[in-house]
Coordinates of C-alpha atoms in Angstrom, one line a residue:
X1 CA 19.9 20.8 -14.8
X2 CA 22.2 19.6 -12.8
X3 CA 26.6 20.0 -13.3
X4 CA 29.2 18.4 -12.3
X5 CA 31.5 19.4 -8.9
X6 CA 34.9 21.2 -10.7
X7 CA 32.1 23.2 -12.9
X8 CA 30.1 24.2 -9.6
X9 CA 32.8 25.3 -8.1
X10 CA 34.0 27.4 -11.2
X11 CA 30.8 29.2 -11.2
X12 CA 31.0 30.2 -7.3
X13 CA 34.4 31.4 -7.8
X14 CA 33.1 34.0 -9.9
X15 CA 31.0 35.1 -6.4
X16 CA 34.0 35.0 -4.8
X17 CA 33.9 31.8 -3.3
X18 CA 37.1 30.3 -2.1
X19 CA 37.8 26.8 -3.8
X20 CA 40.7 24.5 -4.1
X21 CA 43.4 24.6 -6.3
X22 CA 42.9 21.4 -9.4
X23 CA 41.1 20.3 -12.5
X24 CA 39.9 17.7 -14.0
X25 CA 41.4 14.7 -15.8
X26 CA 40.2 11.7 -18.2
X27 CA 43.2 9.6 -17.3
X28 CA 45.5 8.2 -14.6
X29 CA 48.1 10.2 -16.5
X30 CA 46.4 13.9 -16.9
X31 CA 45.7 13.1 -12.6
X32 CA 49.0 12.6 -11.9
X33 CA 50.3 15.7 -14.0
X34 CA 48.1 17.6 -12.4
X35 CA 49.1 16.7 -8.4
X36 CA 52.2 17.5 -10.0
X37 CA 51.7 20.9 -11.1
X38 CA 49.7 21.4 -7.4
X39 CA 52.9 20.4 -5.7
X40 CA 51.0 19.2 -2.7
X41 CA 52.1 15.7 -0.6
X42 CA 48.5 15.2 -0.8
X43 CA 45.8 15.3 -3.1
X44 CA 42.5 14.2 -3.7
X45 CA 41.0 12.4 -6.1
X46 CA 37.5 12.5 -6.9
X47 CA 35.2 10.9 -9.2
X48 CA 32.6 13.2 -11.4
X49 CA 29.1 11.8 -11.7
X50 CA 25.7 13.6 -11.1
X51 CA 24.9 11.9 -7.7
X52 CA 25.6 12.1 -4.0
X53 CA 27.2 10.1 -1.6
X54 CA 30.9 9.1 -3.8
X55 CA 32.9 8.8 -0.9
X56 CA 30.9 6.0 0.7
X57 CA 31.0 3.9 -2.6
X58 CA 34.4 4.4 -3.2
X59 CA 34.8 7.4 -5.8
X60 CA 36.7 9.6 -3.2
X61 CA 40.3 8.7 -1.9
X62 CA 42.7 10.8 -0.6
X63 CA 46.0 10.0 -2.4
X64 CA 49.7 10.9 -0.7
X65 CA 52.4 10.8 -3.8
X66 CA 52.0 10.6 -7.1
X67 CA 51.9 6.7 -7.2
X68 CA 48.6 6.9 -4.9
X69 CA 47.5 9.3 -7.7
X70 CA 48.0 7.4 -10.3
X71 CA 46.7 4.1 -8.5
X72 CA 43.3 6.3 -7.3
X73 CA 42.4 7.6 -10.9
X74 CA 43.2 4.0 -12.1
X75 CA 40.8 2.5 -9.6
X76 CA 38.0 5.5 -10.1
X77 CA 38.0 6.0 -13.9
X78 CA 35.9 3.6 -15.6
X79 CA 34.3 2.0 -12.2
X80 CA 30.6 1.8 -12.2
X81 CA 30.1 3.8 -9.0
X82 CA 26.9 2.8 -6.9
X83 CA 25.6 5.5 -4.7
X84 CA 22.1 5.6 -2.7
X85 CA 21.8 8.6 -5.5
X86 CA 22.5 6.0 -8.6
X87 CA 20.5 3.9 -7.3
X88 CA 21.7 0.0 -7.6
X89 CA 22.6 0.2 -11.2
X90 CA 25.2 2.9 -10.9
X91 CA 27.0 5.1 -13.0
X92 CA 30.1 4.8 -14.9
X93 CA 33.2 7.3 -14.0
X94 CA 34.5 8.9 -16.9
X95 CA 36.6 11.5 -15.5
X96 CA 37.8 12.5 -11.8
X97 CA 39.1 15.6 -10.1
X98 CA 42.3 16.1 -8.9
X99 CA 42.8 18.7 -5.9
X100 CA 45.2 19.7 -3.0
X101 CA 45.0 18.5 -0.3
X102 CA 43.7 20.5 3.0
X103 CA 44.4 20.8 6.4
X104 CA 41.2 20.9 8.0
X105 CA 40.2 22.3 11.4
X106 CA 36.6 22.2 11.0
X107 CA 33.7 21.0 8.6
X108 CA 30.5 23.0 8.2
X109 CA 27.5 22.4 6.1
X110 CA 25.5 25.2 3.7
X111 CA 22.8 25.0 1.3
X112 CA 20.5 27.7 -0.5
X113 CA 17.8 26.7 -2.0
X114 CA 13.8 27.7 -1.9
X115 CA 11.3 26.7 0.6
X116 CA 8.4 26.9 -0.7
X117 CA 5.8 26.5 2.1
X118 CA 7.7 29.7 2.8
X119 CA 7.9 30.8 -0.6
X120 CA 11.1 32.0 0.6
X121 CA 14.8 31.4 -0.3
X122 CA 16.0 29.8 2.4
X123 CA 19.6 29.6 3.9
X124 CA 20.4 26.5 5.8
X125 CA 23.8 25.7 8.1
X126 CA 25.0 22.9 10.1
X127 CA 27.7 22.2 12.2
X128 CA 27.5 18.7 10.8
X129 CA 29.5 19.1 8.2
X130 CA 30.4 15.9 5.5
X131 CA 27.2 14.2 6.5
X132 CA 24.1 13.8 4.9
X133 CA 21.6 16.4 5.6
X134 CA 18.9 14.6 5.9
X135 CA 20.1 12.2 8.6
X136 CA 21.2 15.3 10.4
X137 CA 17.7 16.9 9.8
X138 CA 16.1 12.8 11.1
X139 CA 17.9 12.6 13.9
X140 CA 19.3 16.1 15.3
X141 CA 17.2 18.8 13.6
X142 CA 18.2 21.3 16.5
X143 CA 22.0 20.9 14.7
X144 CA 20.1 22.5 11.1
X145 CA 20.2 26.9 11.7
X146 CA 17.7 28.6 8.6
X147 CA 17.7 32.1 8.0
X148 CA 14.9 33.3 5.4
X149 CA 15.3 35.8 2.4
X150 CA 13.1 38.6 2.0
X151 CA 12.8 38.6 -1.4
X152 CA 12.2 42.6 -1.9
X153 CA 15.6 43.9 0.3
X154 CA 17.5 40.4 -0.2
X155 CA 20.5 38.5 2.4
X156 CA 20.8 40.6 5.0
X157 CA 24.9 41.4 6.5
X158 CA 22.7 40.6 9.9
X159 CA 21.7 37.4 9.0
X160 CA 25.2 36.1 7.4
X161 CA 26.9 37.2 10.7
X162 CA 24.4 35.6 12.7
X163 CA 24.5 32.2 10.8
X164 CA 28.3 32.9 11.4
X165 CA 27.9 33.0 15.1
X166 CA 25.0 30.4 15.2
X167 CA 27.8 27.9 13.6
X168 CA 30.4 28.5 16.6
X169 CA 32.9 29.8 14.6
X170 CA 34.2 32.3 17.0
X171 CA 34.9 29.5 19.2
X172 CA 37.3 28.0 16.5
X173 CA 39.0 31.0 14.8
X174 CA 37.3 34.8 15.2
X175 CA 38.8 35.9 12.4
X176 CA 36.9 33.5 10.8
X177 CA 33.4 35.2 11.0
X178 CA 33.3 37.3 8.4
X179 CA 34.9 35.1 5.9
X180 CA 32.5 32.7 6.6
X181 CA 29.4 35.3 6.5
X182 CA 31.2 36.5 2.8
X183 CA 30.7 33.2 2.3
X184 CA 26.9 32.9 2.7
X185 CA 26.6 35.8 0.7
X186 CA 28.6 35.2 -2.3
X187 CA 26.3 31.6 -2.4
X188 CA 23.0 33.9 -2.5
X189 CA 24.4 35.9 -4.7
X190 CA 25.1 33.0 -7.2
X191 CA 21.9 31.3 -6.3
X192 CA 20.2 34.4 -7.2
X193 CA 21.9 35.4 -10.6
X194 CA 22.2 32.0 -12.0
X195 CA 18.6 31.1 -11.1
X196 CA 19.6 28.0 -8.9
X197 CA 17.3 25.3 -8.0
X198 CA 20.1 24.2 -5.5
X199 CA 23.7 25.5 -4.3
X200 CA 24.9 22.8 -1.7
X201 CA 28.6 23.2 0.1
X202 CA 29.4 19.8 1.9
X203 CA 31.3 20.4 3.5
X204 CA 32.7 23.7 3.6
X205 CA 35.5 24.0 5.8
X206 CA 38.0 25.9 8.3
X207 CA 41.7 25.1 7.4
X208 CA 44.9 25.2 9.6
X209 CA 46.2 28.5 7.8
X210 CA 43.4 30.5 8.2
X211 CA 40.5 30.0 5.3
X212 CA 37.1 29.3 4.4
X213 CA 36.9 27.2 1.8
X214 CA 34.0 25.3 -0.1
X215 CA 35.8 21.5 0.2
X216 CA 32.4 20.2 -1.8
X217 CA 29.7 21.7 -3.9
X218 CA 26.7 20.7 -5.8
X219 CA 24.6 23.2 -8.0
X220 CA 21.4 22.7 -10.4
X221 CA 19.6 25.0 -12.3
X222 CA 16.0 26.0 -12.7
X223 CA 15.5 24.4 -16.2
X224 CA 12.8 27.0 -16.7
X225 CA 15.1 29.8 -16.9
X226 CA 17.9 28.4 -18.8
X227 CA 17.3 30.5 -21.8
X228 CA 19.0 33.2 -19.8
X229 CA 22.0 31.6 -19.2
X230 CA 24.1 29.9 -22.0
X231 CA 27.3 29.7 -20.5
X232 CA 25.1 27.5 -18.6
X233 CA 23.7 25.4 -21.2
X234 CA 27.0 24.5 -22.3
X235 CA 28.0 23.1 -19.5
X236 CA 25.4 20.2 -19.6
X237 CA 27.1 16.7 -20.1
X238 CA 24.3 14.8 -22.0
X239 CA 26.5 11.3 -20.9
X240 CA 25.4 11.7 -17.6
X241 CA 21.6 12.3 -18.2
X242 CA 19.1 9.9 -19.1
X243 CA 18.5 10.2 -23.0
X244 CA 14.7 10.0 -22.2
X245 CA 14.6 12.7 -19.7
X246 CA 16.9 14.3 -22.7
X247 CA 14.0 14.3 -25.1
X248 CA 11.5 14.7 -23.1
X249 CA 12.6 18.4 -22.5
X250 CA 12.8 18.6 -25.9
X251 CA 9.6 17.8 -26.3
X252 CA 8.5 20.3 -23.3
X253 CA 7.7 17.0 -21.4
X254 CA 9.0 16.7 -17.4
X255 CA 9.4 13.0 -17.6
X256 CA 11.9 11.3 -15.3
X257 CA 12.6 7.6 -15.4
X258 CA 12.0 5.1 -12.3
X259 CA 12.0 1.7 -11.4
X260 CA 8.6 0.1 -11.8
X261 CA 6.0 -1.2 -14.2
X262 CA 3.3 1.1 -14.4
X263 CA 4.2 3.6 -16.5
X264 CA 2.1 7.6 -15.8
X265 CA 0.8 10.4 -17.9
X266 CA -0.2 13.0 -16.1
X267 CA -1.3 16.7 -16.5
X268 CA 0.1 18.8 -13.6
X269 CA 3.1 18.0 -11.0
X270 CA 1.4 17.7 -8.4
X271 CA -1.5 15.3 -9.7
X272 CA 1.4 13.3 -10.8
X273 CA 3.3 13.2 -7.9
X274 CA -0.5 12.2 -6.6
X275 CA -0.7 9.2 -9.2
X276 CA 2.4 7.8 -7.8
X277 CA 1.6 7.6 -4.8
X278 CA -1.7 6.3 -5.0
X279 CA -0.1 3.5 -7.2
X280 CA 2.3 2.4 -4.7
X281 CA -0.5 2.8 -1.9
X282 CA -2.6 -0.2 -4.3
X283 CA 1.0 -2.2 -4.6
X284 CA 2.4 -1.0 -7.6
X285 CA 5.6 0.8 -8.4
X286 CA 5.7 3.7 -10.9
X287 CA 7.9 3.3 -13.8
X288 CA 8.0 7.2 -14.5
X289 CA 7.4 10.5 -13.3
X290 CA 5.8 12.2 -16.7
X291 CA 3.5 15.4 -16.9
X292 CA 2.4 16.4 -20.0
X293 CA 1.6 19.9 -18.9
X294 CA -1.4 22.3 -18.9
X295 CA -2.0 22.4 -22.7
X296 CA -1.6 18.7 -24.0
X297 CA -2.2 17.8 -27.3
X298 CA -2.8 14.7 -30.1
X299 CA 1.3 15.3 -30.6
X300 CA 1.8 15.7 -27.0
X301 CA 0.2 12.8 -25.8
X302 CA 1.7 11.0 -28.2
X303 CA 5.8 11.7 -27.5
X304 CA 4.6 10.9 -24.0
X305 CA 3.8 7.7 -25.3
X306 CA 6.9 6.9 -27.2
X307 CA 8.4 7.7 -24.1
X308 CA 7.2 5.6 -21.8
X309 CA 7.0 2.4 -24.0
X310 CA 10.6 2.4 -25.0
X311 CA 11.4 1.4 -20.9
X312 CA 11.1 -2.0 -21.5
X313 CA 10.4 -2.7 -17.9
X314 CA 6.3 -0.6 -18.5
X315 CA 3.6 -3.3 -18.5
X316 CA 0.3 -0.7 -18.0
X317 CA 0.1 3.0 -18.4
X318 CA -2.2 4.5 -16.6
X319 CA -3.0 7.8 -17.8
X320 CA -5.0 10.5 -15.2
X321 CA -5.9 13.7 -16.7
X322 CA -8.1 16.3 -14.6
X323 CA -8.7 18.9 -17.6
X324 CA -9.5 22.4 -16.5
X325 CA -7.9 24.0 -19.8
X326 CA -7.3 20.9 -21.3
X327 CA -10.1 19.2 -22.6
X328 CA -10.9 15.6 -21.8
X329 CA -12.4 15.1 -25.2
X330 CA -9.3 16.2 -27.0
X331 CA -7.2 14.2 -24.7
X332 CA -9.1 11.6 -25.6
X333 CA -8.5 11.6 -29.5
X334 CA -5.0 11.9 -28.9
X335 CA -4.9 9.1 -26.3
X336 CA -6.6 6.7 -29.0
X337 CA -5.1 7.8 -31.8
X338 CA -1.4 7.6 -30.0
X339 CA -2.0 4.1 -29.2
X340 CA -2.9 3.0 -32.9
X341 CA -0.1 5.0 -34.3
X342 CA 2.6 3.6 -31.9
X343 CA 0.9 0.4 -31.9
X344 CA 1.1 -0.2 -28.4
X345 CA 0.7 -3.7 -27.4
X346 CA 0.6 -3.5 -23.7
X347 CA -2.8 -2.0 -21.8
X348 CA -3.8 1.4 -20.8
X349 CA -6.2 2.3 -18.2
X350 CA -7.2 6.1 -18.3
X351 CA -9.1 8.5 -15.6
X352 CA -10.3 11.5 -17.7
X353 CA -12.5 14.0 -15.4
X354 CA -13.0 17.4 -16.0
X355 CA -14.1 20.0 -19.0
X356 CA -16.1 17.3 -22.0
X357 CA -15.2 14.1 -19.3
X358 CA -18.6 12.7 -20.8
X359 CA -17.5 12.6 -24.6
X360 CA -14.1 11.7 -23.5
X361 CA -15.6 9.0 -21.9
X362 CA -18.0 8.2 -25.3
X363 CA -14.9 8.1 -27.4
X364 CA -13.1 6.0 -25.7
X365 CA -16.1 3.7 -25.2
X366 CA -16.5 3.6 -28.6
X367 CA -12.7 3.5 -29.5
X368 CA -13.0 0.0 -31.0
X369 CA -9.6 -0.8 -28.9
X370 CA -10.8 -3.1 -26.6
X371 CA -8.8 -4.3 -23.0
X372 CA -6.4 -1.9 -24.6
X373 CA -8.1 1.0 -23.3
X374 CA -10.0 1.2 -19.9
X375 CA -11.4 3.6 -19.0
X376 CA -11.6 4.1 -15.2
X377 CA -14.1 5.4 -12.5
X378 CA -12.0 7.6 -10.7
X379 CA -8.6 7.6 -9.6
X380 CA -8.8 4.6 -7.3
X381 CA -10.5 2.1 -9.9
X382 CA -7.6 3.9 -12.0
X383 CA -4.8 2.4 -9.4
X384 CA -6.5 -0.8 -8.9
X385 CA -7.1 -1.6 -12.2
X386 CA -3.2 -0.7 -13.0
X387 CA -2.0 -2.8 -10.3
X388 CA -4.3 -5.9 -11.6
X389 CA -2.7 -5.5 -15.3
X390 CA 0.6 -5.9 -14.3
X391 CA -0.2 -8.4 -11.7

């Protein structure tokens, strides 16, 4: 689950991470009253969606005066703000954060997040503040410091200092050091208790007067353990998701929408992650990323079909279930009896292997349902089949 900045930063203040001062605001007016109440010649205004890269598309502007204010949150609220995280459609603005202005020295990047080759939380700093990470880690990965977590003794005082140090900021301000290793620990710390999937400063930075302050942050959640955390829950603006990845989790389906034609139903993460790629590899674009999970059933299969039909961009599904507790056979019912309930009209080619494969394979046969269920020889047939129907 993902929030939005002025609510990330509200939860890292609670670690004892420094922010700064502002709030957020629905109109020109409510931004202007509050670069009012900051007092500050300059403020920034910045626009609130769930998606990276708002400066570059025009959702950030530093504004000096409270006309500049007012014009900024004019020109921000209500845009349709195209990011290379919206993707070309965008997202509309529907509120913008107002802040003070800062005199930066410095800017610095930290994430926390887990590594899971490592199966490790993982710390990661770079003196490239304000950039992308990933073009840092493409072109300069020398420039990207880690420091792993031990899960059984935790962040380590060593390890902040030395992330500290490895980030030159003795060079800059030496009284800086420690603020900046407090820093690293109160984002563990949060990471930790709020079970984070993500807690991304960007940039944090050093200031003229003395501070170490978190200028940008992005958190998500582990949507797995969000019946731990309420206060959490509530924070979730349901206008910035999509209302099929919506209910999908309601349904205890991971489904997340995507640009192509072929739309997948697939048991496992990773099989699906599999499917999509093999798809593209054959010329075709998946229109979804949707597992059904371990334990699918006739009701199962058929929400995931709901789901996928109602993009009207889907012209084949191509389901691919490997059943190890799941049965293929059962799969199968639901698959045949989900398409004569729904009434699907476009076709479906499916790759059942696994426990009962061969009387999945019999039912399906003997569905009655025609070229609107193939069934497929393995996972390549599967793709090639897929790509042909929507050819």
């Amino acid at each position: 689950m993902k929030i939005h900045e002025f609510q990330a930063k509200q939860v890292l203040a609670k670690y004892g991470v420094t922010i700064p001062r502002g709030r957020a605001a629905k109109t020109p007016d409510e931004a202007v009253a509050i670069a009012q109440e900051l007092g500050t010649e300059v403020c920034v205004v910045k626009a609130q969606i769930h998606a990276g890269g708002r400066g570059k598309g025009g959702g950030v502007k530093v504004s000096k005066g409270l006309d500049a204010v007012r014009k900024s949150a004019e020109q921000i609220i209500g845009m349709n703000l195209v990011t290379h995280q919206t993707g070309p459609q965008g997202q509309p603005v529907k509120q913008v954060l107002v802040e003070e202005g800062m005199d930066i020295v410095k800017e610095l990047y930290c994430s926390v997040l887990v590594d899971r080759g490592q199966q490790r939380v993982v710390l990661l700093a770079s003196t490239e503040g304000g950039m992308d990470i990933e073009e840092v880690a493409a072109k300069t990965p020398e420039k990207i410091l880690k420091v792993f977590v031990n899960p059984t003794i935790g962040l380590r005082s060593f390890q902040t200092m030395a992330l500290a140090y490895g980030l030159k900021i003795d060079e800059i301000d030496s009284k800086l050091v420690r603020p900046a290793a407090a820093l690293f620990q109160s984002l563990y710390d949060a990471f930790v208790t709020e079970d984070c999937a993500l807690v991304e400063i960007n940039p944090f930075v050093l200031t003229g007067d003395g501070r170490v302050i978190a200028l940008d942050s992005k958190v998500s959640f582990d949507d797995n353990a969000l019946f731990r955390h309420k206060a959490i829950l509530e924070l979730r603006d349901e206008d910035e998701e999509d209302p099929l990845e919506i209910e999908a989790a309601q349904s205890n389906l991971n489904y997340i929408k995507l640009d192509g034609t072929i739309g997948c139903m697939v048991n496992g993460a990773g099989l699906a992650m599999g499917t999509m790629d093999i798809i593209k590899a054959y010329g075709g674009e998946p229109a979804n990323f949707l597992d059904v999970g371990g334990t699918a059933t006739q009701e199962t299969v058929e929400q995931a079909f709901r789901l996928i039909t109602r993009d009207a961009n889907v012209k084949c599904i191509l389901i691919n279930i490997f059943g190890g507790i799941v049965r293929c056979d059962m799969v199968a019912s639901g698959v045949i009896a989900a398409i004569r309930n729904v009434d699907l009209q476009i076709p479906v080619i499916v790759r059942l292997e696994g426990t009962n494969a061969e009387a999945a394979h019999q039912l399906v046969n003997n569905s009655g349902l025609g070229e609107k269920l193939q069934m497929a020889d393995g996972l390549k047939d599967a793709a090639e089949k897929a790509v042909a129907a929507v050819s």
